[in-house]
Short mmCIF file of N, CA and C in Angstrom, two decimals:
data_model
loop_
_atom_site.label_atom_id
_atom_site.label_comp_id
_atom_site.label_asym_id
_atom_site.label_seq_id
_atom_site.Cartn_x
_atom_site.Cartn_y
_atom_site.Cartn_z
N MET E 1 0.84 -1.17 0.00
CA MET E 1 0.00 0.00 0.00
C MET E 1 0.89 1.24 0.00
N SER E 2 0.57 2.19 -0.88
CA SER E 2 1.32 3.46 -0.92
C SER E 2 0.51 4.52 -0.19
N PHE E 3 1.25 5.44 0.48
CA PHE E 3 0.61 6.50 1.25
C PHE E 3 1.52 7.71 1.22
N TYR E 4 0.95 8.89 0.92
CA TYR E 4 1.75 10.10 0.83
C TYR E 4 0.88 11.29 1.19
N LEU E 5 1.42 12.21 2.00
CA LEU E 5 0.74 13.46 2.35
C LEU E 5 1.38 14.58 1.55
N GLN E 6 0.59 15.29 0.77
CA GLN E 6 1.09 16.36 -0.10
C GLN E 6 0.54 17.70 0.38
N CYS E 7 1.46 18.61 0.73
CA CYS E 7 1.06 19.96 1.15
C CYS E 7 1.07 20.92 -0.02
N PRO E 8 0.30 22.00 0.07
CA PRO E 8 0.40 23.03 -0.97
C PRO E 8 1.77 23.70 -0.90
N PRO E 9 2.23 24.28 -2.00
CA PRO E 9 3.54 24.94 -1.99
C PRO E 9 3.50 26.22 -1.15
N ASP E 10 4.68 26.64 -0.70
CA ASP E 10 4.80 27.92 0.00
C ASP E 10 4.45 29.04 -0.96
N VAL E 11 3.83 30.09 -0.44
CA VAL E 11 3.43 31.22 -1.28
C VAL E 11 3.76 32.53 -0.57
N THR E 12 3.85 33.59 -1.36
CA THR E 12 3.99 34.95 -0.84
C THR E 12 2.79 35.74 -1.32
N ILE E 13 2.13 36.42 -0.38
CA ILE E 13 0.95 37.22 -0.70
C ILE E 13 1.17 38.64 -0.18
N GLN E 14 0.31 39.55 -0.58
CA GLN E 14 0.36 40.93 -0.10
C GLN E 14 -0.48 41.06 1.17
N CYS E 15 -0.09 41.96 2.05
CA CYS E 15 -0.79 42.13 3.32
C CYS E 15 -2.23 42.63 3.12
N SER E 16 -2.56 43.09 1.94
CA SER E 16 -3.93 43.55 1.68
C SER E 16 -4.88 42.38 1.39
N GLU E 17 -4.34 41.19 1.22
CA GLU E 17 -5.18 40.01 0.96
C GLU E 17 -5.98 39.64 2.21
N SER E 18 -7.18 39.14 2.00
CA SER E 18 -8.00 38.66 3.11
C SER E 18 -7.43 37.31 3.59
N LEU E 19 -7.35 37.16 4.90
CA LEU E 19 -6.83 35.92 5.48
C LEU E 19 -7.94 35.05 6.06
N THR E 20 -9.17 35.30 5.65
CA THR E 20 -10.30 34.55 6.22
C THR E 20 -10.35 33.12 5.70
N ASP E 21 -9.88 32.87 4.48
CA ASP E 21 -9.89 31.52 3.92
C ASP E 21 -8.50 31.18 3.39
N LEU E 22 -7.69 30.56 4.23
CA LEU E 22 -6.31 30.23 3.82
C LEU E 22 -6.26 29.14 2.75
N ASP E 23 -7.35 28.40 2.60
CA ASP E 23 -7.37 27.34 1.58
C ASP E 23 -7.28 27.88 0.16
N LYS E 24 -7.52 29.18 -0.02
CA LYS E 24 -7.39 29.70 -1.39
C LYS E 24 -5.94 29.68 -1.86
N TRP E 25 -5.00 29.44 -0.94
CA TRP E 25 -3.59 29.29 -1.33
C TRP E 25 -3.16 27.83 -1.31
N GLY E 26 -4.15 26.97 -1.39
CA GLY E 26 -3.88 25.54 -1.54
C GLY E 26 -4.43 24.71 -0.39
N LYS E 27 -4.61 23.44 -0.70
CA LYS E 27 -5.10 22.46 0.27
C LYS E 27 -4.13 21.28 0.29
N ALA E 28 -4.14 20.58 1.39
CA ALA E 28 -3.31 19.37 1.48
C ALA E 28 -4.11 18.17 0.97
N TRP E 29 -3.37 17.20 0.44
CA TRP E 29 -4.00 16.00 -0.12
C TRP E 29 -3.30 14.76 0.41
N VAL E 30 -4.07 13.70 0.56
CA VAL E 30 -3.52 12.39 0.92
C VAL E 30 -3.60 11.52 -0.32
N TRP E 31 -2.46 10.95 -0.68
CA TRP E 31 -2.42 10.00 -1.79
C TRP E 31 -2.39 8.60 -1.17
N LYS E 32 -3.46 7.86 -1.36
CA LYS E 32 -3.56 6.51 -0.80
C LYS E 32 -3.81 5.54 -1.94
N ASP E 33 -2.81 4.68 -2.18
CA ASP E 33 -2.87 3.74 -3.32
C ASP E 33 -3.17 4.48 -4.62
N TYR E 34 -2.47 5.61 -4.81
CA TYR E 34 -2.55 6.41 -6.04
C TYR E 34 -3.91 7.08 -6.25
N VAL E 35 -4.68 7.18 -5.18
CA VAL E 35 -5.97 7.88 -5.22
C VAL E 35 -5.80 9.16 -4.38
N LYS E 36 -6.17 10.27 -4.98
CA LYS E 36 -6.02 11.57 -4.31
C LYS E 36 -7.26 11.86 -3.47
N LEU E 37 -7.05 12.05 -2.14
CA LEU E 37 -8.15 12.32 -1.22
C LEU E 37 -7.85 13.61 -0.45
N PRO E 38 -8.86 14.40 -0.11
CA PRO E 38 -8.59 15.61 0.68
C PRO E 38 -8.07 15.25 2.07
N ALA E 39 -7.07 15.96 2.51
CA ALA E 39 -6.53 15.77 3.85
C ALA E 39 -7.44 16.46 4.86
N PRO E 40 -7.41 16.02 6.10
CA PRO E 40 -8.19 16.74 7.12
C PRO E 40 -7.65 18.15 7.30
N ALA E 41 -8.36 18.94 8.05
CA ALA E 41 -7.94 20.33 8.31
C ALA E 41 -6.55 20.33 8.93
N PRO E 42 -5.80 21.43 8.76
CA PRO E 42 -4.47 21.49 9.38
C PRO E 42 -4.56 21.28 10.89
N LYS E 43 -3.56 20.59 11.43
CA LYS E 43 -3.52 20.37 12.88
C LYS E 43 -3.19 21.68 13.59
N THR E 44 -2.29 22.49 12.99
CA THR E 44 -1.96 23.79 13.58
C THR E 44 -1.90 24.85 12.49
N VAL E 45 -2.29 26.05 12.88
CA VAL E 45 -2.13 27.23 12.04
C VAL E 45 -1.54 28.30 12.95
N ILE E 46 -0.31 28.71 12.66
CA ILE E 46 0.39 29.68 13.50
C ILE E 46 0.57 30.99 12.73
N TYR E 47 0.03 32.06 13.30
CA TYR E 47 0.14 33.39 12.70
C TYR E 47 1.31 34.12 13.35
N ASN E 48 2.29 34.47 12.57
CA ASN E 48 3.43 35.28 13.04
C ASN E 48 3.45 36.57 12.24
N THR E 49 2.42 37.39 12.43
CA THR E 49 2.33 38.65 11.71
C THR E 49 2.34 39.79 12.72
N ASN E 50 2.87 40.93 12.30
CA ASN E 50 2.93 42.08 13.20
C ASN E 50 1.64 42.89 13.10
N ALA E 51 1.58 44.00 13.80
CA ALA E 51 0.38 44.85 13.82
C ALA E 51 0.06 45.43 12.44
N CYS E 52 1.04 45.43 11.56
CA CYS E 52 0.82 45.93 10.20
C CYS E 52 0.38 44.81 9.26
N GLY E 53 0.26 43.60 9.78
CA GLY E 53 -0.18 42.47 8.97
C GLY E 53 0.93 41.79 8.18
N ILE E 54 2.18 42.10 8.48
CA ILE E 54 3.32 41.57 7.73
C ILE E 54 3.99 40.47 8.55
N GLY E 55 4.40 39.41 7.90
CA GLY E 55 5.05 38.30 8.58
C GLY E 55 4.81 37.01 7.83
N PHE E 56 4.46 35.95 8.57
CA PHE E 56 4.19 34.68 7.90
C PHE E 56 3.19 33.86 8.70
N ILE E 57 2.57 32.93 8.01
CA ILE E 57 1.59 32.01 8.59
C ILE E 57 2.07 30.61 8.23
N THR E 58 2.11 29.73 9.21
CA THR E 58 2.52 28.35 8.95
C THR E 58 1.35 27.42 9.25
N ARG E 59 0.98 26.64 8.24
CA ARG E 59 -0.07 25.62 8.41
C ARG E 59 0.60 24.25 8.38
N THR E 60 0.29 23.41 9.36
CA THR E 60 0.89 22.08 9.43
C THR E 60 -0.21 21.03 9.50
N TRP E 61 -0.08 20.06 8.63
CA TRP E 61 -1.01 18.94 8.58
C TRP E 61 -0.34 17.71 9.16
N GLU E 62 -1.13 16.85 9.81
CA GLU E 62 -0.67 15.55 10.30
C GLU E 62 -1.72 14.52 9.93
N VAL E 63 -1.25 13.41 9.37
CA VAL E 63 -2.16 12.33 9.00
C VAL E 63 -1.47 11.01 9.37
N GLU E 64 -2.24 10.14 9.93
CA GLU E 64 -1.71 8.81 10.28
C GLU E 64 -2.09 7.82 9.20
N ASP E 65 -1.12 7.04 8.75
CA ASP E 65 -1.41 6.03 7.72
C ASP E 65 -1.95 4.76 8.39
N PRO E 66 -2.37 3.77 7.59
CA PRO E 66 -2.92 2.54 8.16
C PRO E 66 -1.93 1.77 9.05
N HIS E 67 -0.64 2.07 8.95
CA HIS E 67 0.36 1.38 9.77
C HIS E 67 0.76 2.23 10.98
N TRP E 68 -0.02 3.20 11.34
CA TRP E 68 0.16 4.09 12.49
C TRP E 68 1.41 4.98 12.39
N ASN E 69 1.87 5.20 11.19
CA ASN E 69 2.96 6.14 10.96
C ASN E 69 2.35 7.53 10.75
N VAL E 70 2.90 8.51 11.43
CA VAL E 70 2.39 9.87 11.30
C VAL E 70 3.17 10.59 10.20
N HIS E 71 2.44 11.17 9.27
CA HIS E 71 3.04 11.95 8.18
C HIS E 71 2.71 13.42 8.43
N ARG E 72 3.72 14.29 8.30
CA ARG E 72 3.55 15.72 8.52
C ARG E 72 4.08 16.48 7.31
N CYS E 73 3.44 17.59 7.07
CA CYS E 73 3.97 18.55 6.08
C CYS E 73 3.43 19.93 6.44
N SER E 74 4.10 20.95 5.94
CA SER E 74 3.73 22.33 6.28
C SER E 74 3.74 23.21 5.04
N GLN E 75 2.97 24.27 5.13
CA GLN E 75 2.98 25.33 4.12
C GLN E 75 3.26 26.63 4.85
N THR E 76 4.14 27.44 4.29
CA THR E 76 4.39 28.78 4.83
C THR E 76 3.81 29.81 3.87
N ILE E 77 2.94 30.65 4.41
CA ILE E 77 2.37 31.75 3.64
C ILE E 77 3.07 33.01 4.13
N THR E 78 3.92 33.57 3.31
CA THR E 78 4.63 34.81 3.67
C THR E 78 3.74 35.99 3.32
N VAL E 79 3.51 36.86 4.27
CA VAL E 79 2.66 38.03 4.06
C VAL E 79 3.59 39.24 3.94
N ALA E 80 3.70 39.76 2.73
CA ALA E 80 4.63 40.85 2.43
C ALA E 80 3.90 42.19 2.45
N ALA E 81 4.68 43.25 2.66
CA ALA E 81 4.13 44.60 2.61
C ALA E 81 3.60 44.87 1.21
N GLY E 82 2.44 45.43 1.13
CA GLY E 82 1.86 45.77 -0.16
C GLY E 82 2.22 47.20 -0.53
N LEU E 83 1.29 47.87 -1.16
CA LEU E 83 1.48 49.28 -1.50
C LEU E 83 1.57 50.08 -0.21
N ALA E 84 2.56 50.90 -0.11
CA ALA E 84 2.76 51.71 1.09
C ALA E 84 1.69 52.80 1.19
N PHE E 85 1.29 53.11 2.40
CA PHE E 85 0.41 54.23 2.69
C PHE E 85 1.14 55.50 2.26
N THR E 86 0.46 56.40 1.57
CA THR E 86 1.09 57.63 1.08
C THR E 86 0.19 58.83 1.38
N SER E 87 0.67 60.01 1.04
CA SER E 87 -0.13 61.23 1.22
C SER E 87 -1.42 61.17 0.41
N ALA E 88 -1.44 60.42 -0.67
CA ALA E 88 -2.65 60.29 -1.48
C ALA E 88 -3.76 59.56 -0.71
N ASP E 89 -3.41 58.87 0.36
CA ASP E 89 -4.39 58.16 1.17
C ASP E 89 -4.97 59.02 2.29
N ILE E 90 -4.58 60.30 2.33
CA ILE E 90 -5.05 61.21 3.38
C ILE E 90 -5.97 62.27 2.76
N THR E 91 -7.13 62.46 3.34
CA THR E 91 -8.00 63.59 3.01
C THR E 91 -7.90 64.54 4.20
N TRP E 92 -7.27 65.68 3.95
CA TRP E 92 -7.03 66.65 5.03
C TRP E 92 -8.29 67.47 5.30
N PRO E 93 -8.44 68.00 6.52
CA PRO E 93 -9.58 68.87 6.80
C PRO E 93 -9.47 70.18 6.00
N GLY E 94 -10.61 70.69 5.56
CA GLY E 94 -10.63 71.89 4.74
C GLY E 94 -10.48 73.18 5.55
N TYR E 95 -10.22 74.27 4.82
CA TYR E 95 -10.17 75.59 5.45
C TYR E 95 -11.56 75.91 5.96
N TYR E 96 -11.62 76.65 7.09
CA TYR E 96 -12.92 76.88 7.70
C TYR E 96 -12.99 78.30 8.24
N GLN E 97 -14.18 78.92 8.12
CA GLN E 97 -14.40 80.27 8.64
C GLN E 97 -15.55 80.22 9.62
N ILE E 98 -15.34 80.85 10.79
CA ILE E 98 -16.36 80.86 11.83
C ILE E 98 -16.68 82.32 12.15
N GLU E 99 -17.98 82.65 12.22
CA GLU E 99 -18.41 83.99 12.60
C GLU E 99 -19.01 83.89 13.99
N ASP E 100 -18.15 84.09 14.99
CA ASP E 100 -18.56 83.95 16.38
C ASP E 100 -17.54 84.66 17.26
N CYS E 101 -18.00 85.15 18.42
CA CYS E 101 -17.09 85.84 19.34
C CYS E 101 -16.18 84.87 20.08
N ASN E 102 -16.72 83.77 20.51
CA ASN E 102 -15.94 82.83 21.29
C ASN E 102 -16.21 81.40 20.78
N PRO E 103 -15.74 81.10 19.59
CA PRO E 103 -16.09 79.82 18.98
C PRO E 103 -15.34 78.65 19.61
N LEU E 104 -15.94 77.50 19.49
CA LEU E 104 -15.30 76.26 19.91
C LEU E 104 -14.58 75.69 18.69
N VAL E 105 -13.27 75.77 18.71
CA VAL E 105 -12.50 75.37 17.52
C VAL E 105 -11.84 73.99 17.68
N ASP E 106 -12.14 73.30 18.76
CA ASP E 106 -11.64 71.94 18.91
C ASP E 106 -12.18 71.12 17.73
N PRO E 107 -11.37 70.25 17.16
CA PRO E 107 -11.86 69.47 16.01
C PRO E 107 -13.17 68.74 16.28
N ARG E 108 -13.41 68.32 17.53
CA ARG E 108 -14.67 67.62 17.86
C ARG E 108 -15.88 68.50 17.63
N ASN E 109 -15.69 69.82 17.63
CA ASN E 109 -16.80 70.76 17.48
C ASN E 109 -16.97 71.27 16.05
N LEU E 110 -16.09 70.89 15.17
CA LEU E 110 -16.17 71.35 13.79
C LEU E 110 -16.94 70.34 12.95
N PRO E 111 -17.57 70.81 11.87
CA PRO E 111 -18.33 69.90 11.02
C PRO E 111 -17.42 68.89 10.30
N TYR E 112 -18.06 67.80 9.89
CA TYR E 112 -17.36 66.76 9.12
C TYR E 112 -16.67 67.40 7.92
N GLY E 113 -15.48 66.99 7.66
CA GLY E 113 -14.70 67.54 6.54
C GLY E 113 -13.78 68.66 6.96
N TYR E 114 -14.06 69.23 8.13
CA TYR E 114 -13.23 70.31 8.68
C TYR E 114 -12.62 69.90 10.02
N ASP E 115 -12.95 68.71 10.47
CA ASP E 115 -12.59 68.29 11.82
C ASP E 115 -11.27 67.52 11.90
N TYR E 116 -11.16 66.40 11.25
CA TYR E 116 -9.98 65.52 11.35
C TYR E 116 -9.55 65.03 9.98
N PRO E 117 -8.30 64.60 9.84
CA PRO E 117 -7.90 63.94 8.60
C PRO E 117 -8.65 62.60 8.48
N ARG E 118 -8.94 62.22 7.28
CA ARG E 118 -9.58 60.93 6.99
C ARG E 118 -8.59 60.10 6.19
N PHE E 119 -8.66 58.79 6.36
CA PHE E 119 -7.73 57.91 5.68
C PHE E 119 -8.50 57.03 4.70
N ASN E 120 -8.08 57.09 3.44
CA ASN E 120 -8.79 56.39 2.38
C ASN E 120 -8.45 54.91 2.33
N ARG E 121 -7.26 54.54 2.75
CA ARG E 121 -6.82 53.14 2.69
C ARG E 121 -5.93 52.89 3.90
N VAL E 122 -6.32 51.93 4.72
CA VAL E 122 -5.53 51.69 5.92
C VAL E 122 -4.98 50.26 5.99
N GLN E 123 -5.25 49.45 4.97
CA GLN E 123 -4.69 48.10 4.99
C GLN E 123 -3.16 48.19 5.00
N CYS E 124 -2.55 47.34 5.80
CA CYS E 124 -1.09 47.26 5.90
C CYS E 124 -0.47 48.53 6.46
N SER E 125 -1.23 49.33 7.16
CA SER E 125 -0.69 50.57 7.71
C SER E 125 -1.36 50.86 9.05
N GLN E 126 -0.78 51.79 9.78
CA GLN E 126 -1.35 52.27 11.03
C GLN E 126 -1.23 53.78 11.07
N PRO E 127 -2.11 54.49 10.32
CA PRO E 127 -2.03 55.94 10.34
C PRO E 127 -2.54 56.52 11.66
N MET E 128 -1.81 57.54 12.15
CA MET E 128 -2.15 58.24 13.39
C MET E 128 -1.97 59.73 13.15
N TYR E 129 -2.71 60.55 13.86
CA TYR E 129 -2.58 61.99 13.65
C TYR E 129 -2.46 62.74 14.96
N SER E 130 -1.92 63.96 14.84
CA SER E 130 -1.89 64.91 15.95
C SER E 130 -1.97 66.31 15.33
N TYR E 131 -2.21 67.30 16.17
CA TYR E 131 -2.23 68.67 15.66
C TYR E 131 -1.76 69.64 16.73
N LYS E 132 -1.36 70.82 16.25
CA LYS E 132 -0.95 71.90 17.14
C LYS E 132 -1.48 73.19 16.54
N ASP E 133 -2.11 74.02 17.37
CA ASP E 133 -2.66 75.29 16.90
C ASP E 133 -1.73 76.45 17.22
N THR E 134 -1.62 77.36 16.27
CA THR E 134 -0.95 78.64 16.48
C THR E 134 -1.97 79.72 16.13
N LYS E 135 -2.24 80.63 17.09
CA LYS E 135 -3.27 81.66 16.91
C LYS E 135 -2.63 82.99 16.58
N TYR E 136 -3.20 83.68 15.60
CA TYR E 136 -2.73 85.00 15.18
C TYR E 136 -3.90 85.97 15.23
N THR E 137 -3.72 87.08 15.96
CA THR E 137 -4.73 88.12 16.00
C THR E 137 -4.45 89.08 14.86
N ILE E 138 -5.44 89.25 14.02
CA ILE E 138 -5.28 90.11 12.85
C ILE E 138 -5.75 91.52 13.18
N SER E 139 -6.93 91.61 13.79
CA SER E 139 -7.48 92.90 14.22
C SER E 139 -8.50 92.60 15.31
N GLN E 140 -9.09 93.66 15.84
CA GLN E 140 -10.11 93.47 16.88
C GLN E 140 -11.21 92.59 16.33
N GLY E 141 -11.43 91.43 16.98
CA GLY E 141 -12.51 90.54 16.56
C GLY E 141 -12.16 89.63 15.39
N CYS E 142 -10.93 89.63 14.98
CA CYS E 142 -10.56 88.79 13.84
C CYS E 142 -9.28 88.04 14.18
N MET E 143 -9.31 86.76 13.96
CA MET E 143 -8.17 85.92 14.30
C MET E 143 -8.07 84.79 13.29
N LYS E 144 -6.86 84.32 13.11
CA LYS E 144 -6.65 83.13 12.30
C LYS E 144 -5.93 82.10 13.15
N ILE E 145 -6.33 80.88 12.97
CA ILE E 145 -5.65 79.76 13.61
C ILE E 145 -5.02 78.94 12.51
N LEU E 146 -3.73 78.71 12.64
CA LEU E 146 -3.06 77.79 11.74
C LEU E 146 -2.92 76.48 12.50
N ARG E 147 -3.65 75.49 12.03
CA ARG E 147 -3.64 74.18 12.68
C ARG E 147 -2.71 73.27 11.89
N GLU E 148 -1.59 72.96 12.50
CA GLU E 148 -0.57 72.11 11.86
C GLU E 148 -0.87 70.65 12.19
N TRP E 149 -1.32 69.92 11.16
CA TRP E 149 -1.62 68.49 11.32
C TRP E 149 -0.38 67.68 10.97
N LYS E 150 -0.17 66.62 11.72
CA LYS E 150 0.87 65.65 11.39
C LYS E 150 0.22 64.28 11.35
N VAL E 151 0.55 63.53 10.32
CA VAL E 151 0.10 62.15 10.20
C VAL E 151 1.33 61.28 10.05
N ILE E 152 1.37 60.21 10.82
CA ILE E 152 2.44 59.23 10.63
C ILE E 152 1.80 57.88 10.35
N ASP E 153 2.49 57.08 9.56
CA ASP E 153 2.11 55.67 9.39
C ASP E 153 3.11 54.89 10.21
N TRP E 154 2.65 54.36 11.33
CA TRP E 154 3.55 53.69 12.25
C TRP E 154 4.21 52.47 11.62
N CYS E 155 3.65 51.95 10.52
CA CYS E 155 4.25 50.80 9.85
C CYS E 155 5.50 51.19 9.05
N GLN E 156 5.66 52.47 8.72
CA GLN E 156 6.84 52.90 7.96
C GLN E 156 7.67 53.95 8.67
N PHE E 157 7.08 54.69 9.61
CA PHE E 157 7.77 55.79 10.26
C PHE E 157 8.88 55.29 11.18
N VAL E 158 10.06 55.90 11.03
CA VAL E 158 11.18 55.62 11.92
C VAL E 158 11.61 56.97 12.50
N PRO E 159 11.46 57.15 13.81
CA PRO E 159 11.84 58.43 14.41
C PRO E 159 13.30 58.78 14.12
N ASN E 160 13.53 60.03 13.80
CA ASN E 160 14.86 60.60 13.55
C ASN E 160 15.56 60.05 12.31
N ALA E 161 14.86 59.35 11.46
CA ALA E 161 15.49 58.84 10.24
C ALA E 161 15.69 59.99 9.25
N LYS E 162 16.73 59.90 8.48
CA LYS E 162 17.01 60.88 7.42
C LYS E 162 17.17 60.11 6.12
N PRO E 163 16.39 60.34 5.11
CA PRO E 163 15.25 61.26 5.07
C PRO E 163 14.05 60.70 5.85
N VAL E 164 13.14 61.60 6.17
CA VAL E 164 11.94 61.20 6.92
C VAL E 164 11.04 60.40 5.99
N VAL E 165 10.55 59.28 6.50
CA VAL E 165 9.64 58.42 5.75
C VAL E 165 8.42 58.15 6.63
N GLY E 166 7.25 58.20 6.03
CA GLY E 166 6.03 57.88 6.76
C GLY E 166 5.48 59.00 7.61
N LEU E 167 5.84 60.26 7.30
CA LEU E 167 5.34 61.42 8.04
C LEU E 167 4.88 62.46 7.03
N TRP E 168 3.67 62.99 7.23
CA TRP E 168 3.12 64.01 6.36
C TRP E 168 2.55 65.14 7.22
N THR E 169 2.68 66.37 6.74
CA THR E 169 2.15 67.52 7.47
C THR E 169 1.24 68.33 6.55
N TYR E 170 0.36 69.08 7.18
CA TYR E 170 -0.60 69.91 6.45
C TYR E 170 -1.04 71.03 7.37
N THR E 171 -1.19 72.23 6.82
CA THR E 171 -1.65 73.36 7.61
C THR E 171 -3.08 73.71 7.21
N GLN E 172 -3.96 73.63 8.16
CA GLN E 172 -5.36 74.00 7.98
C GLN E 172 -5.54 75.41 8.51
N VAL E 173 -6.23 76.26 7.74
CA VAL E 173 -6.52 77.64 8.18
C VAL E 173 -7.94 77.69 8.71
N ILE E 174 -8.07 78.20 9.94
CA ILE E 174 -9.38 78.43 10.54
C ILE E 174 -9.46 79.92 10.82
N LYS E 175 -10.38 80.59 10.16
CA LYS E 175 -10.51 82.05 10.28
C LYS E 175 -11.70 82.36 11.18
N LEU E 176 -11.45 83.18 12.21
CA LEU E 176 -12.50 83.60 13.14
C LEU E 176 -12.82 85.07 12.86
N VAL E 177 -14.07 85.34 12.53
CA VAL E 177 -14.49 86.71 12.19
C VAL E 177 -15.68 87.08 13.07
N VAL E 178 -15.60 88.24 13.70
CA VAL E 178 -16.72 88.73 14.51
C VAL E 178 -17.27 89.96 13.78
N ASN E 179 -18.55 89.92 13.50
CA ASN E 179 -19.19 91.04 12.80
C ASN E 179 -19.68 92.09 13.75
#
């Protein structure tokens, strides 16, 4: 009697791929007397991926033959970085004018589109933002706030690296006018 456990080949995929069905990168088969039969589900599936989704996944199958010999094989799915997060993936808040004596200019109080940066694509990335306001008095009852936004992608940003990678800045103008 012949018996053989065949694993799918190792593959490399992009981190943007869905990992809900690993069988789309192959299934294991048992060859018993030259007849191909589906192998049972993997005995172990080990995910070694970081917070950015990059790393590898190892699936290991075990099957016992009729003579109580255990056959093992594994597949490694390498999850590689895909397209990097870029400035094109950021929608910055727009310029805004407020006609009020004592306006609430915290981003939580501003309308959608003027409040926070939005991220168009976050797969394989970890975008984060912060801001700092600088206020300028133009005249009595008139002020401008320059809100300096910073966005970093923690999956690419390295503090103090030269050149800087994974950091983008934008200045939003908020004009306060009192009539």
